[in-house]
mmCIF file of C-alpha atoms and ligand atoms in Angstrom:
data_model
loop_
_atom_site.group_PDB
_atom_site.id
_atom_site.type_symbol
_atom_site.label_atom_id
_atom_site.label_comp_id
_atom_site.label_asym_id
_atom_site.label_seq_id
_atom_site.Cartn_x
_atom_site.Cartn_y
_atom_site.Cartn_z
ATOM 1 C CA MET A 178 23.484 -29.759 47.743
ATOM 2 C CA VAL A 179 24.798 -32.528 45.239
ATOM 3 C CA ASN A 180 28.454 -33.041 44.549
ATOM 4 C CA GLU A 181 28.375 -33.829 40.902
ATOM 5 C CA GLN A 182 32.088 -33.961 40.013
ATOM 6 C CA ALA A 183 35.046 -35.702 41.257
ATOM 7 C CA GLU A 184 38.157 -33.732 42.482
ATOM 8 C CA PRO A 185 40.202 -31.422 41.914
ATOM 9 C CA VAL A 186 37.296 -29.102 41.147
ATOM 10 C CA ARG A 187 33.873 -29.749 42.715
ATOM 11 C CA ILE A 188 30.453 -28.371 41.424
ATOM 12 C CA GLU A 189 27.794 -28.045 43.952
ATOM 13 C CA ARG A 190 24.238 -26.844 43.009
ATOM 14 C CA ASP A 191 22.158 -24.885 45.272
ATOM 15 C CA GLY A 192 18.924 -23.789 43.430
ATOM 16 C CA ALA A 193 19.892 -21.468 40.720
ATOM 17 C CA VAL A 194 23.432 -21.101 42.212
ATOM 18 C CA ALA A 195 26.366 -23.160 41.448
ATOM 19 C CA ILE A 196 29.435 -23.395 43.723
ATOM 20 C CA VAL A 197 32.655 -24.271 41.998
ATOM 21 C CA THR A 198 35.417 -25.269 44.495
ATOM 22 C CA VAL A 199 39.009 -25.894 43.848
ATOM 23 C CA ASP A 200 39.594 -28.613 46.182
ATOM 24 C CA ARG A 201 43.484 -29.121 46.519
ATOM 25 C CA PRO A 202 43.823 -27.841 50.108
ATOM 26 C CA LYS A 203 47.257 -29.692 50.720
ATOM 27 C CA ALA A 204 48.725 -27.538 47.862
ATOM 28 C CA LEU A 205 46.810 -24.334 48.895
ATOM 29 C CA ASN A 206 44.607 -25.255 45.933
ATOM 30 C CA ALA A 207 47.564 -24.542 43.435
ATOM 31 C CA LEU A 208 46.854 -24.616 39.782
ATOM 32 C CA SER A 209 48.221 -27.465 38.026
ATOM 33 C CA ALA A 210 47.265 -28.172 34.268
ATOM 34 C CA GLU A 211 45.041 -30.755 35.711
ATOM 35 C CA VAL A 212 43.193 -28.233 37.850
ATOM 36 C CA LEU A 213 43.077 -25.800 34.984
ATOM 37 C CA ARG A 214 41.567 -28.352 32.712
ATOM 38 C CA ALA A 215 38.861 -29.330 35.431
ATOM 39 C CA LEU A 216 38.046 -25.590 35.859
ATOM 40 C CA ILE A 217 37.586 -25.352 32.082
ATOM 41 C CA ALA A 218 35.310 -28.415 32.161
ATOM 42 C CA ALA A 219 33.265 -27.175 35.216
ATOM 43 C CA PHE A 220 32.352 -24.016 33.430
ATOM 44 C CA ALA A 221 31.611 -25.732 30.035
ATOM 45 C CA GLU A 222 29.368 -28.045 32.161
ATOM 46 C CA LEU A 223 27.584 -25.057 33.757
ATOM 47 C CA THR A 224 27.278 -23.322 30.420
ATOM 48 C CA ASP A 225 25.275 -26.134 29.086
ATOM 49 C CA ASP A 226 22.678 -25.801 31.929
ATOM 50 C CA GLY A 227 21.812 -22.262 30.281
ATOM 51 C CA ALA A 228 19.382 -20.222 32.314
ATOM 52 C CA ALA A 229 19.363 -22.684 35.091
ATOM 53 C CA VAL A 230 22.431 -21.251 36.569
ATOM 54 C CA ARG A 231 21.995 -17.667 37.488
ATOM 55 C CA GLY A 232 25.309 -17.215 39.092
ATOM 56 C CA VAL A 233 28.495 -18.915 40.343
ATOM 57 C CA ILE A 234 30.404 -18.836 43.509
ATOM 58 C CA LEU A 235 34.165 -19.799 42.728
ATOM 59 C CA THR A 236 36.059 -20.645 45.896
ATOM 60 C CA GLY A 237 38.815 -22.562 47.465
ATOM 61 C CA GLU A 238 38.901 -25.615 49.864
ATOM 62 C CA GLY A 239 40.533 -25.696 52.956
ATOM 63 C CA GLY A 240 39.955 -22.290 54.694
ATOM 64 C CA ARG A 241 43.597 -21.150 54.026
ATOM 65 C CA ALA A 242 43.678 -20.176 50.372
ATOM 66 C CA PHE A 243 41.371 -19.229 47.565
ATOM 67 C CA ILE A 244 44.301 -20.389 45.076
ATOM 68 C CA ALA A 245 48.011 -19.800 46.181
ATOM 69 C CA GLY A 246 48.967 -19.591 42.408
ATOM 70 C CA ALA A 247 50.137 -21.782 39.527
ATOM 71 C CA ASP A 248 51.724 -25.050 40.904
ATOM 72 C CA ILE A 249 55.307 -24.114 41.545
ATOM 73 C CA ARG A 250 56.535 -27.817 41.894
ATOM 74 C CA ALA A 251 55.125 -28.599 38.444
ATOM 75 C CA MET A 252 56.477 -25.544 36.686
ATOM 76 C CA SER A 253 60.073 -26.643 38.058
ATOM 77 C CA GLU A 254 60.082 -29.202 35.434
ATOM 78 C CA LEU A 255 58.777 -27.244 32.387
ATOM 79 C CA SER A 256 60.470 -26.136 29.304
ATOM 80 C CA ALA A 257 59.799 -22.666 27.692
ATOM 81 C CA ASP A 258 57.474 -24.315 25.352
ATOM 82 C CA ASP A 259 55.717 -26.332 28.003
ATOM 83 C CA ALA A 260 55.308 -23.236 29.934
ATOM 84 C CA THR A 261 53.815 -21.339 26.861
ATOM 85 C CA GLU A 262 51.416 -24.137 26.775
ATOM 86 C CA LEU A 263 50.566 -23.592 30.441
ATOM 87 C CA ALA A 264 50.128 -19.887 30.176
ATOM 88 C CA ARG A 265 47.508 -20.587 27.160
ATOM 89 C CA LEU A 266 45.631 -23.072 29.274
ATOM 90 C CA GLY A 267 45.536 -20.590 32.213
ATOM 91 C CA HIS A 268 44.134 -17.968 29.880
ATOM 92 C CA GLU A 269 41.558 -20.409 28.476
ATOM 93 C CA ALA A 270 40.327 -21.023 32.132
ATOM 94 C CA ALA A 271 40.201 -17.199 32.514
ATOM 95 C CA ALA A 272 38.287 -16.798 29.294
ATOM 96 C CA ALA A 273 35.787 -19.511 30.163
ATOM 97 C CA ILE A 274 34.873 -17.858 33.288
ATOM 98 C CA GLU A 275 34.602 -14.458 31.565
ATOM 99 C CA ALA A 276 32.494 -16.019 28.789
ATOM 100 C CA PHE A 277 30.203 -17.719 31.368
ATOM 101 C CA PRO A 278 26.671 -16.020 30.593
ATOM 102 C CA ALA A 279 25.864 -15.541 34.350
ATOM 103 C CA PRO A 280 27.760 -13.613 36.868
ATOM 104 C CA VAL A 281 30.863 -15.406 38.708
ATOM 105 C CA ILE A 282 32.000 -14.142 42.167
ATOM 106 C CA ALA A 283 35.303 -14.912 43.321
ATOM 107 C CA ALA A 284 34.829 -15.833 47.012
ATOM 108 C CA VAL A 285 38.156 -15.344 48.533
ATOM 109 C CA ASP A 286 39.008 -16.772 52.046
ATOM 110 C CA GLY A 287 42.775 -16.731 52.428
ATOM 111 C CA PHE A 288 45.443 -16.482 49.732
ATOM 112 C CA ALA A 289 44.833 -15.243 46.303
ATOM 113 C CA LEU A 290 48.383 -15.187 44.803
ATOM 114 C CA GLY A 291 49.714 -15.286 41.321
ATOM 115 C CA GLY A 292 47.481 -17.362 39.110
ATOM 116 C CA GLY A 293 45.076 -17.627 41.870
ATOM 117 C CA LEU A 294 44.429 -13.670 41.821
ATOM 118 C CA GLU A 295 44.533 -13.916 37.928
ATOM 119 C CA ILE A 296 41.634 -16.458 38.086
ATOM 120 C CA ALA A 297 39.807 -14.045 40.577
ATOM 121 C CA LEU A 298 40.413 -11.325 38.191
ATOM 122 C CA ALA A 299 38.578 -13.080 35.544
ATOM 123 C CA CYS A 300 35.416 -13.367 37.737
ATOM 124 C CA ASP A 301 32.868 -10.535 37.619
ATOM 125 C CA LEU A 302 33.393 -9.686 41.316
ATOM 126 C CA ILE A 303 35.852 -10.423 44.134
ATOM 127 C CA TYR A 304 34.398 -10.751 47.654
ATOM 128 C CA ALA A 305 36.636 -11.559 50.343
ATOM 129 C CA THR A 306 37.128 -12.296 54.102
ATOM 130 C CA ASP A 307 39.094 -10.017 56.381
ATOM 131 C CA SER A 308 41.818 -12.812 56.658
ATOM 132 C CA SER A 309 42.488 -12.699 52.835
ATOM 133 C CA ALA A 310 45.736 -11.623 50.980
ATOM 134 C CA PHE A 311 46.452 -10.877 47.433
ATOM 135 C CA GLY A 312 49.567 -10.470 45.337
ATOM 136 C CA GLN A 313 51.342 -11.231 42.107
ATOM 137 C CA PRO A 314 54.630 -12.725 43.607
ATOM 138 C CA GLU A 315 55.839 -13.972 40.326
ATOM 139 C CA VAL A 316 58.900 -11.698 40.084
ATOM 140 C CA HIS A 317 60.110 -13.363 43.408
ATOM 141 C CA LEU A 318 60.435 -16.686 41.171
ATOM 142 C CA GLY A 319 62.071 -14.978 38.176
ATOM 143 C CA LEU A 320 58.559 -15.140 36.421
ATOM 144 C CA ILE A 321 55.791 -12.840 35.237
ATOM 145 C CA PRO A 322 52.037 -13.176 35.484
ATOM 146 C CA GLY A 323 51.119 -15.797 33.007
ATOM 147 C CA PHE A 324 47.185 -16.176 33.468
ATOM 148 C CA GLY A 325 46.128 -12.717 32.733
ATOM 149 C CA GLY A 326 47.670 -10.458 35.488
ATOM 150 C CA THR A 327 49.152 -7.863 33.344
ATOM 151 C CA VAL A 328 45.862 -7.595 31.353
ATOM 152 C CA ARG A 329 43.166 -7.541 33.923
ATOM 153 C CA LEU A 330 44.989 -6.192 36.960
ATOM 154 C CA PRO A 331 45.642 -2.816 35.409
ATOM 155 C CA ARG A 332 42.040 -2.557 34.250
ATOM 156 C CA LEU A 333 40.731 -3.197 37.805
ATOM 157 C CA VAL A 334 43.315 -1.112 39.948
ATOM 158 C CA GLY A 335 44.663 1.225 37.479
ATOM 159 C CA PRO A 336 48.034 1.038 35.478
ATOM 160 C CA ALA A 337 50.306 2.376 38.343
ATOM 161 C CA ARG A 338 49.155 0.383 41.126
ATOM 162 C CA ALA A 339 49.212 -2.849 39.166
ATOM 163 C CA ARG A 340 52.768 -1.931 37.983
ATOM 164 C CA GLU A 341 53.596 -1.366 41.484
ATOM 165 C CA LEU A 342 52.070 -4.624 42.617
ATOM 166 C CA ILE A 343 53.659 -6.771 39.779
ATOM 167 C CA TYR A 344 57.173 -5.270 40.025
ATOM 168 C CA THR A 345 57.531 -5.511 43.983
ATOM 169 C CA GLY A 346 55.634 -8.666 44.265
ATOM 170 C CA ARG A 347 54.365 -7.466 47.600
ATOM 171 C CA ARG A 348 51.258 -8.965 49.258
ATOM 172 C CA ILE A 349 48.321 -6.642 50.180
ATOM 173 C CA ASP A 350 45.804 -7.292 52.872
ATOM 174 C CA VAL A 351 41.906 -6.811 52.569
ATOM 175 C CA ASP A 352 41.803 -3.373 53.609
ATOM 176 C CA GLU A 353 44.284 -2.283 50.749
ATOM 177 C CA ALA A 354 42.531 -4.721 48.269
ATOM 178 C CA VAL A 355 39.247 -2.778 49.119
ATOM 179 C CA ALA A 356 40.836 0.575 48.724
ATOM 180 C CA ALA A 357 42.430 -0.339 45.489
ATOM 181 C CA GLY A 358 38.963 -1.460 43.996
ATOM 182 C CA LEU A 359 40.098 -5.075 43.719
ATOM 183 C CA VAL A 360 37.770 -6.522 46.387
ATOM 184 C CA ALA A 361 34.067 -5.248 45.966
ATOM 185 C CA LYS A 362 32.943 -6.379 49.361
ATOM 186 C CA ARG A 363 34.633 -7.769 52.623
ATOM 187 C CA PHE A 364 33.145 -10.120 55.304
ATOM 188 C CA PRO A 365 34.240 -11.275 58.594
ATOM 189 C CA ASP A 366 34.175 -14.905 58.023
ATOM 190 C CA ARG A 367 33.720 -17.761 55.344
ATOM 191 C CA ALA A 368 30.027 -18.399 56.230
ATOM 192 C CA SER A 369 29.129 -14.391 55.841
ATOM 193 C CA LEU A 370 31.278 -14.359 52.514
ATOM 194 C CA LEU A 371 29.286 -17.423 50.957
ATOM 195 C CA ALA A 372 25.848 -15.748 52.293
ATOM 196 C CA GLY A 373 26.840 -12.339 50.730
ATOM 197 C CA ALA A 374 27.887 -13.846 47.304
ATOM 198 C CA ARG A 375 24.678 -15.720 47.422
ATOM 199 C CA GLU A 376 22.619 -12.638 48.181
ATOM 200 C CA THR A 377 24.076 -11.068 45.218
ATOM 201 C CA ILE A 378 23.222 -13.867 43.043
ATOM 202 C CA ASP A 379 19.663 -13.967 44.249
ATOM 203 C CA ALA A 380 19.325 -10.044 43.503
ATOM 204 C CA VAL A 381 20.692 -10.836 39.885
ATOM 205 C CA ALA A 382 18.360 -13.951 39.544
ATOM 206 C CA ALA A 383 15.286 -11.670 40.021
ATOM 207 C CA ASN A 384 16.092 -10.055 36.738
ATOM 208 C CA SER A 385 16.036 -10.996 33.116
ATOM 209 C CA TRP A 386 18.594 -13.761 32.577
ATOM 210 C CA SER A 387 19.047 -12.776 28.851
ATOM 211 C CA ALA A 388 19.600 -9.070 29.799
ATOM 212 C CA VAL A 389 22.021 -9.746 32.583
ATOM 213 C CA ALA A 390 24.047 -12.142 30.207
ATOM 214 C CA LEU A 391 23.921 -9.443 27.213
ATOM 215 C CA ALA A 392 25.216 -6.925 29.771
ATOM 216 C CA LYS A 393 28.058 -9.277 30.830
ATOM 217 C CA ARG A 394 28.855 -9.943 27.125
ATOM 218 C CA VAL A 395 29.159 -6.229 26.433
ATOM 219 C CA LEU A 396 31.166 -5.393 29.535
ATOM 220 C CA THR A 397 33.601 -8.218 28.914
ATOM 221 C CA ASP A 398 34.052 -7.698 25.133
ATOM 222 C CA ALA A 399 34.462 -3.975 25.607
ATOM 223 C CA ALA A 400 36.950 -3.975 28.340
ATOM 224 C CA GLY A 401 40.068 -2.415 27.488
ATOM 225 C CA THR A 402 38.844 -1.430 23.948
ATOM 226 C CA PRO A 403 38.924 1.915 22.619
ATOM 227 C CA THR A 404 35.818 4.156 23.184
ATOM 228 C CA GLU A 405 34.585 3.861 19.500
ATOM 229 C CA ARG A 406 34.734 0.137 19.420
ATOM 230 C CA ALA A 407 33.254 -0.223 23.134
ATOM 231 C CA SER A 408 30.360 2.136 22.095
ATOM 232 C CA ALA A 409 29.666 0.130 19.080
ATOM 233 C CA LEU A 410 29.539 -3.064 21.178
ATOM 234 C CA GLU A 411 26.924 -1.430 23.525
ATOM 235 C CA ILE A 412 25.035 -0.344 20.621
ATOM 236 C CA GLU A 413 24.732 -3.678 19.032
ATOM 237 C CA GLY A 414 23.907 -5.208 22.508
ATOM 238 C CA PHE A 415 21.239 -2.563 22.968
ATOM 239 C CA GLY A 416 19.579 -3.566 19.737
ATOM 240 C CA ASP A 417 20.215 -7.293 20.450
ATOM 241 C CA ALA A 418 18.003 -6.635 23.719
ATOM 242 C CA PHE A 419 15.023 -5.837 21.469
ATOM 243 C CA ARG A 420 15.077 -9.277 20.117
ATOM 244 C CA THR A 421 14.258 -10.868 23.376
ATOM 245 C CA GLU A 422 10.950 -11.841 24.900
ATOM 246 C CA ASP A 423 12.250 -10.738 28.228
ATOM 247 C CA MET A 424 12.567 -7.105 26.906
ATOM 248 C CA ARG A 425 9.043 -7.053 25.690
ATOM 249 C CA GLU A 426 7.857 -8.430 28.916
ATOM 250 C CA GLY A 427 9.943 -6.170 31.051
ATOM 251 C CA VAL A 428 8.899 -2.991 29.274
ATOM 252 C CA ALA A 429 4.910 -4.182 29.164
ATOM 253 C CA ALA A 430 5.142 -4.900 32.944
ATOM 254 C CA PHE A 431 6.359 -1.340 33.694
ATOM 255 C CA LEU A 432 3.689 0.266 31.279
ATOM 256 C CA GLU A 433 1.074 -1.950 32.874
ATOM 257 C CA LYS A 434 2.320 -1.268 36.508
ATOM 258 C CA ARG A 435 2.771 -4.742 37.308
ATOM 259 C CA GLU A 436 5.729 -7.136 38.175
ATOM 260 C CA PRO A 437 7.528 -8.519 35.018
ATOM 261 C CA ARG A 438 7.396 -12.414 34.464
ATOM 262 C CA PHE A 439 10.754 -13.227 32.918
ATOM 263 C CA GLY A 440 11.270 -16.406 30.800
ATOM 264 C CA ALA A 441 13.660 -19.111 31.530
HETATM 265 N N1 CAA B 41 52.312 -24.327 44.098
HETATM 266 C C1 CAA B 41 52.643 -25.472 44.621
HETATM 267 N N2 CAA B 41 52.652 -25.746 45.955
HETATM 268 C C2 CAA B 41 52.230 -24.753 46.679
HETATM 269 C C3 CAA B 41 52.006 -23.377 46.319
HETATM 270 C C4 CAA B 41 52.020 -23.320 44.860
HETATM 271 N N3 CAA B 41 51.919 -21.965 44.313
HETATM 272 N N4 CAA B 41 51.742 -22.564 47.258
HETATM 273 C C5 CAA B 41 51.783 -23.436 48.366
HETATM 274 N N5 CAA B 41 51.951 -24.718 48.059
HETATM 275 C C6 CAA B 41 52.276 -25.913 48.916
HETATM 276 C C7 CAA B 41 53.438 -25.772 49.702
HETATM 277 O O1 CAA B 41 54.581 -26.310 48.878
HETATM 278 C C8 CAA B 41 53.193 -26.610 50.935
HETATM 279 O O2 CAA B 41 53.509 -27.904 50.446
HETATM 280 P P1 CAA B 41 54.072 -29.017 51.396
HETATM 281 O O3 CAA B 41 53.380 -28.894 52.707
HETATM 282 O O4 CAA B 41 54.003 -30.279 50.746
HETATM 283 O O5 CAA B 41 55.388 -28.434 51.704
HETATM 284 C C9 CAA B 41 51.701 -26.317 51.069
HETATM 285 O O6 CAA B 41 51.266 -25.818 49.854
HETATM 286 C C10 CAA B 41 51.542 -25.211 52.232
HETATM 287 O O7 CAA B 41 52.210 -24.068 51.817
HETATM 288 P P2 CAA B 41 53.217 -23.512 52.877
HETATM 289 O O8 CAA B 41 53.856 -24.417 53.829
HETATM 290 O O9 CAA B 41 54.353 -22.729 52.087
HETATM 291 O O10 CAA B 41 52.273 -22.509 53.609
HETATM 292 P P3 CAA B 41 52.702 -21.071 54.507
HETATM 293 O O11 CAA B 41 51.419 -20.733 55.255
HETATM 294 O O12 CAA B 41 54.116 -21.166 55.267
HETATM 295 O O13 CAA B 41 52.702 -20.188 53.229
HETATM 296 C C11 CAA B 41 52.076 -19.050 51.148
HETATM 297 C C12 CAA B 41 51.547 -19.849 52.487
HETATM 298 C C13 CAA B 41 52.567 -17.747 51.586
HETATM 299 C C14 CAA B 41 50.890 -18.946 50.359
HETATM 300 C C15 CAA B 41 53.323 -19.809 50.504
HETATM 301 O O14 CAA B 41 52.918 -21.287 50.396
HETATM 302 C C16 CAA B 41 53.630 -19.273 49.109
HETATM 303 O O15 CAA B 41 54.375 -18.234 49.112
HETATM 304 N N6 CAA B 41 53.100 -19.913 48.093
HETATM 305 C C17 CAA B 41 53.411 -19.710 46.687
HETATM 306 C C18 CAA B 41 52.934 -18.405 46.380
HETATM 307 C C19 CAA B 41 53.367 -17.981 44.852
HETATM 308 O O16 CAA B 41 54.348 -17.589 44.579
HETATM 309 N N7 CAA B 41 52.264 -17.993 43.903
HETATM 310 C C20 CAA B 41 52.724 -17.553 42.545
HETATM 311 C C21 CAA B 41 53.119 -18.825 41.839
HETATM 312 S S1 CAA B 41 53.600 -18.442 40.234
HETATM 313 C C22 CAA B 41 52.231 -18.054 39.235
HETATM 314 O O17 CAA B 41 51.123 -18.250 39.786
HETATM 315 C C23 CAA B 41 52.461 -17.703 37.896
HETATM 316 C C24 CAA B 41 51.517 -17.370 37.198
HETATM 317 O O18 CAA B 41 51.162 -16.200 36.991
HETATM 318 C C25 CAA B 41 50.712 -18.210 36.252
#
């Protein structure tokens, strides 16, 4: 694997899988504006690679935290206007992950708190080790979630559970996170976590890249929208699939009783 980017966010490539690591372990990978900008840049760089990247594993360095939230030390100096800008940047980072054309798996090994959980929520899936912990503790600091927690947490765990977690600020362990639907798969340790995420991306990579990208676009754009709008997006996306070579190949392969040979 080749490290292509300097800290605080590293990109490593391993075949069609890219591993993006937030590398600020001394501050439990807390999200300063610099880290958020580096995350945005990392996903922009990977987007430029198109179909060469079939999936991304997003993780944190150090074995203690995925990301322990926005950088509280840096926030202590901010004015209200500065804080609004920081929230915009956090939302931009979350949007960059959501808009990435291939699946992004948050591989959580340790704390995913506040802005850290919010970044994980922007990923397609959250996988976690048994020693992980999750929460939106902003109210303990006199704050509210600022990088998408009020938007994406209710979608994943339901409005009542999201409100309870945001109002109490309490931390939940992996058992509760799995039961809540927040964590899709749990693993005993970091090595099996990364291997499990890789296995999922390998399974996705066997499919049509354009179809997976289209499915992600429809799922993302439709999230939280009324049924009529969500249905319109799916109808449009279904039609768009018929403009692709992969759709012609996939359907022809089925009818000819052979394996498909997808492009890209
Ligand atoms: N920002 C800045 N630094 C942080 C940090 C954060 N969010 N979280 C941890 N750190 C730093 C600590 O200050 C400490 O640094 P020093 O060694 O220089 O003192 C180092 O990381 C290790 O942390 P602890 O000594 O606190 O480790 P611990 O094991 O005792 O506790 C923890 C771990 C429970 C995660 C604790 O660090 C903690 O509660 N962190 C803050 C979690 C939090 O409140 N996150 C939400 C932030 S607000 C937010 O994210 C708003 C938003 O929605 C955008």
